[in-house]
Amino acid sequence: MRLLVTGGAGFIGSEFVRMTLATHADSSVVVLDKLTYAGNLANLAPVLHEPRLRFVHGDICDAALVADLARETDAIVNFAAETHVDRSLQAPGRFIQTDVYGTFVLMEAARHAGHERYLQVSTDEVYGEVLMGFSAEADALRPRSPYSASKAGAEMLVSAYRASYGFPALVTRGSNTFGPYQYPEKIIPLFITNAIDDRPLPLYGSGEAVRDYVYVGDHARAVDTVLRRGTPGEDYNVGCGNEVNGIRVAGEVLRALGKPESLIAFVQDRPGHDYRYALDSSKLDALGWSPQMEFAAGIATTVRWYCEHEDWWRPLKSGEFWEFYRRNYKPLPALAACRDF
Ligand code: NAD
Ligand code: TYD
């Protein structure tokens, strides 16, 4: 299979590329990536020498470029997206552009190139917050942040292309993912790198919001499973069924690093904060996938990786990162005078 992997220099996309090249000797990969603040060629360093990999620096919204690359390949796996909820609250426009319009450009190119498979990497956040029970694939999409709305908008287009053109699209809806090579803005890599430097770990609101964390290797394998064994036209949840709140994330990180709980700092809640996501992933399990990494073991592995790869993440926590950070985190009014975030 000749794959066009968009967003392949990002966190999950690069894991998928490294895994594909290691496990499918008959597959080749073209990575198309814009190298935004979240994209990093260093994520592909372990495989850049590989003759079955070609890297193209470009934008999924560039229709002419995407059409050329689609003609050279058999299937598209679309990881490319703006992905951070807090950034979508500050600047939603580029989420609509990349996540919605970019998906349209990719599907048009795939359709005209006659591809028999297209995989849209989506998120559990499209279901909106689920206070009780578990989301199943047939549930309604009720996104509540500009990020999740942009991912749901892309899914609406996928759905329309399936109905209108018989477009052979598969969708994966993954839960919160963690592991090596994750840009240090999402909770786990942010807390690990802050704790290494004895900086506060900012927990939104009460710290009780729940996520279902999946390890990056398990998520990449799920995408591979759906791509190769899934049925076009179907959607697949990707979750582990564990429910972890922010307080536990902070506790596991601090324990793994031997740092004190006094580093936890409650801050003003995220606007529109989804209190809980939870997935029923039995449809994916039926394809033969099961997660291999347990949460605490995954945290220990991830903490070790960040401790051993300061050269990878330290340059990312500079300049623009701290501008975003200062705009984003607001101390609780009572603490405003005594804590510096
Ligand atoms: P990431 O932010 O680490 O990487 C995104 C990649 O896309 C970067 O390499 C970036 O340069 C690239 N990109 C952005 N805009 C582009 C454009 N216009 N053209 C080409 N490339 C562009 O993201 P991630 O965490 O690896 O997420 C990958 C996918 O998985 C996304 O679609 C995301 O919505 C989905 N997802 C992520 C999570 C998670 O917890 N991280 C969970 C579920 C689903
Ligand atoms: P995040 O990693 O941003 O993923 P998402 O919001 O897309 O699920 O956040 C995961 C959870 O952690 C969410 O409930 C918000 C919370 N959180 C904090 O408490 N502090 C933080 O600094 C961040 C980034 C997230």
GROMACS .gro file of C-alpha atoms and ligand atoms in nm:
model
  410
    1MET     CA    1   0.000   0.000   0.000
    2ARG     CA    2   0.131   0.347  -0.091
    3LEU     CA    3   0.004   0.579   0.182
    4LEU     CA    4  -0.024   0.957   0.189
    5VAL     CA    5  -0.004   1.040   0.559
    6THR     CA    6  -0.093   1.401   0.635
    7GLY     CA    7   0.024   1.548   0.964
    8GLY     CA    8   0.287   1.273   0.975
    9ALA     CA    9   0.537   1.498   1.153
   10GLY     CA   10   0.300   1.546   1.446
   11PHE     CA   11   0.258   1.338   1.760
   12ILE     CA   12   0.028   1.048   1.661
   13GLY     CA   13   0.098   1.077   1.287
   14SER     CA   14   0.473   1.027   1.335
   15GLU     CA   15   0.410   0.723   1.557
   16PHE     CA   16   0.186   0.583   1.281
   17VAL     CA   17   0.457   0.645   1.018
   18ARG     CA   18   0.732   0.486   1.229
   19MET     CA   19   0.504   0.188   1.302
   20THR     CA   20   0.392   0.144   0.939
   21LEU     CA   21   0.749   0.140   0.807
   22ALA     CA   22   0.855  -0.105   1.080
   23THR     CA   23   0.564  -0.349   1.046
   24HIS     CA   24   0.454  -0.337   0.680
   25ALA     CA   25   0.749  -0.412   0.454
   26ASP     CA   26   0.524  -0.378   0.146
   27SER     CA   27   0.405  -0.025   0.236
   28SER     CA   28   0.557   0.309   0.144
   29VAL     CA   29   0.468   0.646   0.293
   30VAL     CA   30   0.454   1.001   0.164
   31VAL     CA   31   0.423   1.242   0.458
   32LEU     CA   32   0.261   1.579   0.382
   33ASP     CA   33   0.305   1.820   0.672
   34LYS     CA   34   0.298   2.199   0.707
   35LEU     CA   35   0.532   2.188   1.008
   36THR     CA   36   0.321   2.420   1.222
   37TYR     CA   37   0.435   2.489   1.580
   38ALA     CA   38   0.317   2.132   1.658
   39GLY     CA   39   0.492   1.962   1.366
   40ASN     CA   40   0.853   1.858   1.404
   41LEU     CA   41   1.077   1.677   1.156
   42ALA     CA   42   1.274   1.543   1.454
   43ASN     CA   43   0.972   1.317   1.518
   44LEU     CA   44   1.059   1.134   1.198
   45ALA     CA   45   1.436   1.128   1.257
   46PRO     CA   46   1.441   0.753   1.333
   47VAL     CA   47   1.300   0.677   0.984
   48LEU     CA   48   1.414   0.966   0.763
   49HIS     CA   49   1.688   0.749   0.607
   50GLU     CA   50   1.424   0.493   0.498
   51PRO     CA   51   1.386   0.479   0.115
   52ARG     CA   52   1.014   0.394   0.155
   53LEU     CA   53   0.953   0.736   0.317
   54ARG     CA   54   0.924   1.069   0.137
   55PHE     CA   55   0.864   1.394   0.324
   56VAL     CA   56   0.680   1.681   0.155
   57HIS     CA   57   0.661   2.016   0.332
   58GLY     CA   58   0.321   2.161   0.244
   59ASP     CA   59  -0.036   2.243   0.335
   60ILE     CA   60  -0.334   2.006   0.304
   61CYS     CA   61  -0.532   2.311   0.183
   62ASP     CA   62  -0.308   2.333  -0.129
   63ALA     CA   63  -0.538   2.156  -0.378
   64ALA     CA   64  -0.284   2.128  -0.663
   65LEU     CA   65  -0.014   1.978  -0.442
   66VAL     CA   66  -0.259   1.737  -0.275
   67ALA     CA   67  -0.399   1.626  -0.614
   68ASP     CA   68  -0.044   1.542  -0.734
   69LEU     CA   69   0.034   1.343  -0.420
   70ALA     CA   70  -0.301   1.160  -0.432
   71ARG     CA   71  -0.224   1.043  -0.787
   72GLU     CA   72   0.104   0.888  -0.662
   73THR     CA   73  -0.057   0.699  -0.373
   74ASP     CA   74  -0.336   0.447  -0.298
   75ALA     CA   75  -0.491   0.586   0.021
   76ILE     CA   76  -0.486   0.892   0.247
   77VAL     CA   77  -0.465   0.880   0.626
   78ASN     CA   78  -0.549   1.229   0.751
   79PHE     CA   79  -0.389   1.318   1.084
   80ALA     CA   80  -0.326   1.683   0.988
   81ALA     CA   81  -0.516   1.921   1.211
   82GLU     CA   82  -0.498   2.201   1.459
   83THR     CA   83  -0.550   2.003   1.778
   84HIS     CA   84  -0.538   2.202   2.100
   85VAL     CA   85  -0.870   2.307   2.257
   86ASP     CA   86  -0.719   2.606   2.441
   87ARG     CA   87  -0.568   2.743   2.119
   88SER     CA   88  -0.904   2.694   1.944
   89LEU     CA   89  -1.062   2.917   2.209
   90GLN     CA   90  -0.804   3.189   2.140
   91ALA     CA   91  -0.793   3.163   1.757
   92PRO     CA   92  -1.061   2.940   1.600
   93GLY     CA   93  -1.007   3.046   1.236
   94ARG     CA   94  -0.714   2.823   1.155
   95PHE     CA   95  -0.903   2.522   1.299
   96ILE     CA   96  -1.184   2.576   1.051
   97GLN     CA   97  -0.934   2.623   0.769
   98THR     CA   98  -0.719   2.315   0.830
   99ASP     CA   99  -0.959   2.075   1.000
  100VAL     CA  100  -1.268   2.139   0.785
  101TYR     CA  101  -1.150   2.292   0.456
  102GLY     CA  102  -0.833   2.079   0.452
  103THR     CA  103  -1.040   1.762   0.488
  104PHE     CA  104  -1.252   1.871   0.191
  105VAL     CA  105  -0.938   1.925  -0.022
  106LEU     CA  106  -0.805   1.579   0.070
  107MET     CA  107  -1.133   1.402  -0.006
  108GLU     CA  108  -1.168   1.577  -0.343
  109ALA     CA  109  -0.817   1.465  -0.437
  110ALA     CA  110  -0.881   1.108  -0.319
  111ARG     CA  111  -1.210   1.092  -0.509
  112HIS     CA  112  -1.057   1.213  -0.835
  113ALA     CA  113  -0.756   0.982  -0.797
  114GLY     CA  114  -0.993   0.685  -0.752
  115HIS     CA  115  -0.865   0.584  -0.408
  116GLU     CA  116  -1.043   0.286  -0.257
  117ARG     CA  117  -0.980   0.390   0.104
  118TYR     CA  118  -0.962   0.717   0.295
  119LEU     CA  119  -0.913   0.733   0.671
  120GLN     CA  120  -1.017   1.039   0.868
  121VAL     CA  121  -0.855   1.056   1.210
  122SER     CA  122  -1.115   1.212   1.438
  123THR     CA  123  -1.168   1.244   1.811
  124ASP     CA  124  -1.403   1.144   2.091
  125GLU     CA  125  -1.454   1.518   2.149
  126VAL     CA  126  -1.705   1.527   1.859
  127TYR     CA  127  -1.961   1.359   2.090
  128GLY     CA  128  -1.938   1.652   2.330
  129GLU     CA  129  -1.929   1.596   2.703
  130VAL     CA  130  -2.087   1.269   2.816
  131LEU     CA  131  -2.171   1.285   3.185
  132MET     CA  132  -2.289   0.924   3.210
  133GLY     CA  133  -2.246   0.606   3.007
  134PHE     CA  134  -2.024   0.554   2.704
  135SER     CA  135  -2.043   0.704   2.354
  136ALA     CA  136  -2.112   0.457   2.073
  137GLU     CA  137  -2.046   0.528   1.707
  138ALA     CA  138  -2.415   0.584   1.622
  139ASP     CA  139  -2.455   0.855   1.887
  140ALA     CA  140  -2.523   1.214   1.783
  141LEU     CA  141  -2.229   1.454   1.750
  142ARG     CA  142  -2.263   1.749   1.989
  143PRO     CA  143  -1.929   1.932   1.983
  144ARG     CA  144  -1.883   2.219   2.229
  145SER     CA  145  -1.541   2.375   2.155
  146PRO     CA  146  -1.417   2.533   1.831
  147TYR     CA  147  -1.169   2.242   1.805
  148SER     CA  148  -1.429   1.968   1.843
  149ALA     CA  149  -1.671   2.157   1.616
  150SER     CA  150  -1.404   2.174   1.345
  151LYS     CA  151  -1.343   1.799   1.376
  152ALA     CA  152  -1.719   1.733   1.371
  153GLY     CA  153  -1.752   1.963   1.068
  154ALA     CA  154  -1.492   1.750   0.889
  155GLU     CA  155  -1.692   1.441   0.983
  156MET     CA  156  -2.010   1.594   0.840
  157LEU     CA  157  -1.828   1.637   0.509
  158VAL     CA  158  -1.704   1.277   0.527
  159SER     CA  159  -2.060   1.165   0.586
  160ALA     CA  160  -2.187   1.372   0.291
  161TYR     CA  161  -1.914   1.233   0.062
  162ARG     CA  162  -2.009   0.878   0.160
  163ALA     CA  163  -2.375   0.939   0.082
  164SER     CA  164  -2.325   1.153  -0.229
  165TYR     CA  165  -2.033   0.981  -0.401
  166GLY     CA  166  -2.007   0.641  -0.231
  167PHE     CA  167  -1.674   0.774  -0.100
  168PRO     CA  168  -1.491   0.487   0.080
  169ALA     CA  169  -1.413   0.669   0.404
  170LEU     CA  170  -1.332   0.520   0.742
  171VAL     CA  171  -1.335   0.733   1.057
  172THR     CA  172  -1.153   0.670   1.384
  173ARG     CA  173  -1.262   0.865   1.693
  174GLY     CA  174  -0.972   0.845   1.933
  175SER     CA  175  -0.965   0.938   2.298
  176ASN     CA  176  -0.697   1.152   2.466
  177THR     CA  177  -0.360   1.022   2.360
  178PHE     CA  178  -0.026   1.041   2.538
  179GLY     CA  179   0.330   0.918   2.500
  180PRO     CA  180   0.668   1.030   2.358
  181TYR     CA  181   0.697   1.311   2.099
  182GLN     CA  182   0.384   1.500   2.215
  183TYR     CA  183   0.416   1.880   2.195
  184PRO     CA  184   0.419   1.998   2.559
  185GLU     CA  185   0.085   2.181   2.564
  186LYS     CA  186  -0.159   1.892   2.630
  187ILE     CA  187  -0.196   1.802   2.995
  188ILE     CA  188   0.044   1.506   3.024
  189PRO     CA  189   0.355   1.641   2.847
  190LEU     CA  190   0.290   1.988   2.993
  191PHE     CA  191   0.274   1.852   3.347
  192ILE     CA  192   0.580   1.630   3.299
  193THR     CA  193   0.798   1.910   3.160
  194ASN     CA  194   0.671   2.166   3.414
  195ALA     CA  195   0.735   1.925   3.701
  196ILE     CA  196   1.089   1.851   3.578
  197ASP     CA  197   1.151   2.227   3.610
  198ASP     CA  198   0.963   2.259   3.944
  199ARG     CA  199   0.702   2.483   3.781
  200PRO     CA  200   0.334   2.471   3.890
  201LEU     CA  201   0.103   2.214   3.729
  202PRO     CA  202  -0.206   2.422   3.636
  203LEU     CA  203  -0.525   2.220   3.695
  204TYR     CA  204  -0.844   2.368   3.552
  205GLY     CA  205  -1.134   2.423   3.791
  206SER     CA  206  -1.170   2.138   4.041
  207GLY     CA  207  -0.932   1.909   3.845
  208GLU     CA  208  -1.208   1.648   3.832
  209ALA     CA  209  -1.281   1.647   3.457
  210VAL     CA  210  -1.244   1.294   3.319
  211ARG     CA  211  -1.071   1.168   3.007
  212ASP     CA  212  -1.013   0.814   2.871
  213TYR     CA  213  -0.636   0.807   2.799
  214VAL     CA  214  -0.491   0.584   2.528
  215TYR     CA  215  -0.118   0.531   2.474
  216VAL     CA  216   0.013   0.661   2.141
  217GLY     CA  217   0.136   0.319   2.021
  218ASP     CA  218  -0.209   0.171   2.087
  219HIS     CA  219  -0.377   0.460   1.904
  220ALA     CA  220  -0.149   0.424   1.599
  221ARG     CA  221  -0.215   0.047   1.591
  222ALA     CA  222  -0.588   0.117   1.605
  223VAL     CA  223  -0.563   0.345   1.299
  224ASP     CA  224  -0.362   0.076   1.119
  225THR     CA  225  -0.621  -0.189   1.213
  226VAL     CA  226  -0.912   0.020   1.086
  227LEU     CA  227  -0.725   0.115   0.767
  228ARG     CA  228  -0.651  -0.247   0.679
  229ARG     CA  229  -0.943  -0.439   0.834
  230GLY     CA  230  -1.222  -0.184   0.877
  231THR     CA  231  -1.523  -0.151   0.650
  232PRO     CA  232  -1.536   0.169   0.442
  233GLY     CA  233  -1.840   0.370   0.544
  234GLU     CA  234  -1.795   0.281   0.913
  235ASP     CA  235  -1.678   0.481   1.216
  236TYR     CA  236  -1.470   0.330   1.498
  237ASN     CA  237  -1.413   0.454   1.853
  238VAL     CA  238  -1.060   0.417   1.991
  239GLY     CA  239  -1.051   0.417   2.370
  240CYS     CA  240  -0.933   0.205   2.661
  241GLY     CA  241  -1.237   0.239   2.888
  242ASN     CA  242  -1.033   0.388   3.172
  243GLU     CA  243  -1.152   0.705   3.340
  244VAL     CA  244  -0.881   0.936   3.469
  245ASN     CA  245  -0.932   1.284   3.609
  246GLY     CA  246  -0.682   1.572   3.613
  247ILE     CA  247  -0.595   1.522   3.979
  248ARG     CA  248  -0.488   1.163   3.907
  249VAL     CA  249  -0.284   1.272   3.603
  250ALA     CA  250  -0.098   1.524   3.820
  251GLY     CA  251  -0.051   1.267   4.098
  252GLU     CA  252   0.091   0.998   3.865
  253VAL     CA  253   0.332   1.246   3.703
  254LEU     CA  254   0.455   1.382   4.036
  255ARG     CA  255   0.496   1.031   4.179
  256ALA     CA  256   0.693   0.914   3.875
  257LEU     CA  257   0.926   1.213   3.906
  258GLY     CA  258   0.948   1.211   4.287
  259LYS     CA  259   0.815   1.571   4.303
  260PRO     CA  260   0.588   1.719   4.574
  261GLU     CA  261   0.209   1.759   4.541
  262SER     CA  262   0.257   2.125   4.635
  263LEU     CA  263   0.338   2.182   4.266
  264ILE     CA  264  -0.033   2.138   4.184
  265ALA     CA  265  -0.194   2.478   4.124
  266PHE     CA  266  -0.568   2.508   4.063
  267VAL     CA  267  -0.641   2.776   3.802
  268GLN     CA  268  -0.954   2.929   3.651
  269ASP     CA  269  -1.152   2.671   3.458
  270ARG     CA  270  -1.135   2.642   3.078
  271PRO     CA  271  -1.443   2.808   2.923
  272GLY     CA  272  -1.693   2.541   2.811
  273HIS     CA  273  -1.474   2.270   2.970
  274ASP     CA  274  -1.617   1.928   2.874
  275TYR     CA  275  -1.645   1.745   3.205
  276ARG     CA  276  -1.619   1.390   3.074
  277TYR     CA  277  -1.553   1.186   2.761
  278ALA     CA  278  -1.594   0.807   2.764
  279LEU     CA  279  -1.600   0.564   2.473
  280ASP     CA  280  -1.742   0.224   2.400
  281SER     CA  281  -1.474   0.073   2.172
  282SER     CA  282  -1.625  -0.274   2.128
  283LYS     CA  283  -1.664  -0.224   1.752
  284LEU     CA  284  -1.287  -0.176   1.719
  285ASP     CA  285  -1.216  -0.465   1.957
  286ALA     CA  286  -1.412  -0.688   1.717
  287LEU     CA  287  -1.151  -0.610   1.448
  288GLY     CA  288  -0.888  -0.770   1.673
  289TRP     CA  289  -0.746  -0.456   1.842
  290SER     CA  290  -0.688  -0.427   2.212
  291PRO     CA  291  -0.480  -0.173   2.404
  292GLN     CA  292  -0.147  -0.301   2.531
  293MET     CA  293  -0.033  -0.016   2.757
  294GLU     CA  294  -0.191   0.035   3.096
  295PHE     CA  295  -0.223   0.400   3.212
  296ALA     CA  296   0.029   0.404   3.501
  297ALA     CA  297   0.287   0.209   3.298
  298GLY     CA  298   0.233   0.447   3.006
  299ILE     CA  299   0.293   0.746   3.233
  300ALA     CA  300   0.614   0.590   3.369
  301THR     CA  301   0.739   0.522   3.014
  302THR     CA  302   0.645   0.871   2.899
  303VAL     CA  303   0.807   1.041   3.200
  304ARG     CA  304   1.128   0.846   3.132
  305TRP     CA  305   1.123   0.954   2.766
  306TYR     CA  306   1.084   1.326   2.852
  307CYS     CA  307   1.361   1.299   3.113
  308GLU     CA  308   1.592   1.147   2.850
  309HIS     CA  309   1.494   1.383   2.565
  310GLU     CA  310   1.527   1.735   2.704
  311ASP     CA  311   1.699   1.825   2.376
  312TRP     CA  312   1.368   1.748   2.201
  313TRP     CA  313   1.126   1.948   2.420
  314ARG     CA  314   1.328   2.234   2.573
  315PRO     CA  315   1.350   2.431   2.245
  316LEU     CA  316   0.970   2.399   2.208
  317LYS     CA  317   0.905   2.569   2.544
  318SER     CA  318   1.024   2.913   2.445
  319GLY     CA  319   0.902   3.236   2.281
  320GLU     CA  320   0.556   3.179   2.132
  321PHE     CA  321   0.485   2.894   2.374
  322TRP     CA  322   0.513   3.119   2.679
  323GLU     CA  323   0.307   3.395   2.509
  324PHE     CA  324   0.028   3.141   2.457
  325TYR     CA  325   0.076   3.010   2.810
  326ARG     CA  326   0.048   3.351   2.977
  327ARG     CA  327  -0.265   3.436   2.776
  328ASN     CA  328  -0.421   3.100   2.858
  329TYR     CA  329  -0.376   3.036   3.232
  330LYS     CA  330  -0.542   3.262   3.484
  331PRO     CA  331  -0.478   3.218   3.854
  332LEU     CA  332  -0.781   3.184   4.079
  333PRO     CA  333  -0.872   3.531   4.208
  334ALA     CA  334  -0.766   3.439   4.563
  335LEU     CA  335  -0.420   3.332   4.444
  336ALA     CA  336  -0.367   3.603   4.183
  337ALA     CA  337  -0.140   3.803   4.406
  338CYS     CA  338   0.084   3.520   4.521
  339ARG     CA  339   0.138   3.278   4.228
  340ASP     CA  340   0.320   3.345   3.904
  341PHE     CA  341   0.196   3.138   3.614
  342NAD     P1  342  -0.036   1.734   1.656
  342NAD     O1  343  -0.089   1.868   1.691
  342NAD     O2  344   0.076   1.675   1.734
  342NAD     O3  345   0.013   1.733   1.504
  342NAD     C1  346  -0.062   1.786   1.399
  342NAD     C2  347   0.026   1.779   1.274
  342NAD     O4  348  -0.049   1.832   1.164
  342NAD     C3  349   0.153   1.864   1.286
  342NAD     O5  350   0.264   1.792   1.238
  342NAD     C4  351   0.123   1.985   1.199
  342NAD     O6  352   0.239   2.044   1.143
  342NAD     C5  353   0.034   1.923   1.093
  342NAD     N1  354  -0.054   2.023   1.027
  342NAD     C6  355  -0.133   2.115   1.088
  342NAD     N2  356  -0.196   2.188   0.995
  342NAD     C7  357  -0.158   2.140   0.874
  342NAD     C8  358  -0.191   2.172   0.741
  342NAD     N3  359  -0.277   2.272   0.713
  342NAD     N4  360  -0.134   2.103   0.641
  342NAD     C9  361  -0.046   2.002   0.669
  342NAD     N5  362  -0.011   1.967   0.792
  342NAD    C10  363  -0.067   2.035   0.895
  342NAD     O7  364  -0.162   1.639   1.652
  342NAD     P2  365  -0.184   1.493   1.712
  342NAD     O8  366  -0.207   1.504   1.857
  342NAD     O9  367  -0.082   1.401   1.659
  342NAD    O10  368  -0.325   1.458   1.646
  342NAD    C11  369  -0.330   1.398   1.516
  342NAD    C12  370  -0.474   1.376   1.479
  342NAD    O11  371  -0.538   1.295   1.577
  342NAD    C13  372  -0.557   1.506   1.471
  342NAD    O12  373  -0.643   1.496   1.361
  342NAD    C14  374  -0.634   1.507   1.601
  342NAD    O13  375  -0.757   1.576   1.587
  342NAD    C15  376  -0.654   1.359   1.626
  342NAD     N6  377  -0.665   1.321   1.768
  342NAD    C16  378  -0.571   1.361   1.859
  342NAD    C17  379  -0.584   1.320   1.991
  342NAD    C18  380  -0.483   1.360   2.097
  342NAD    O14  381  -0.510   1.338   2.217
  342NAD     N7  382  -0.369   1.415   2.062
  342NAD    C19  383  -0.691   1.239   2.030
  342NAD    C20  384  -0.784   1.201   1.933
  342NAD    C21  385  -0.769   1.241   1.802
  343TYD     P1  386  -0.603   1.842   2.711
  343TYD     O1  387  -0.478   1.765   2.728
  343TYD     O2  388  -0.595   1.984   2.669
  343TYD     O3  389  -0.697   1.759   2.614
  343TYD     P2  390  -0.854   1.784   2.576
  343TYD     O4  391  -0.903   1.906   2.640
  343TYD     O5  392  -0.849   1.796   2.429
  343TYD     O6  393  -0.926   1.664   2.625
  343TYD     O7  394  -0.684   1.839   2.849
  343TYD     C1  395  -0.713   1.715   2.911
  343TYD     C2  396  -0.785   1.745   3.043
  343TYD     O8  397  -0.692   1.808   3.132
  343TYD     C3  398  -0.903   1.838   3.031
  343TYD     O9  399  -1.001   1.802   3.126
  343TYD     C4  400  -0.845   1.973   3.065
  343TYD     C5  401  -0.739   1.938   3.168
  343TYD     N1  402  -0.621   2.027   3.168
  343TYD     C6  403  -0.582   2.092   3.285
  343TYD    O10  404  -0.644   2.077   3.392
  343TYD     N2  405  -0.472   2.172   3.282
  343TYD     C7  406  -0.401   2.193   3.168
  343TYD    O11  407  -0.301   2.269   3.171
  343TYD     C8  408  -0.442   2.127   3.048
  343TYD     C9  409  -0.366   2.147   2.919
  343TYD    C10  410  -0.553   2.045   3.052
   0.00000   0.00000   0.00000
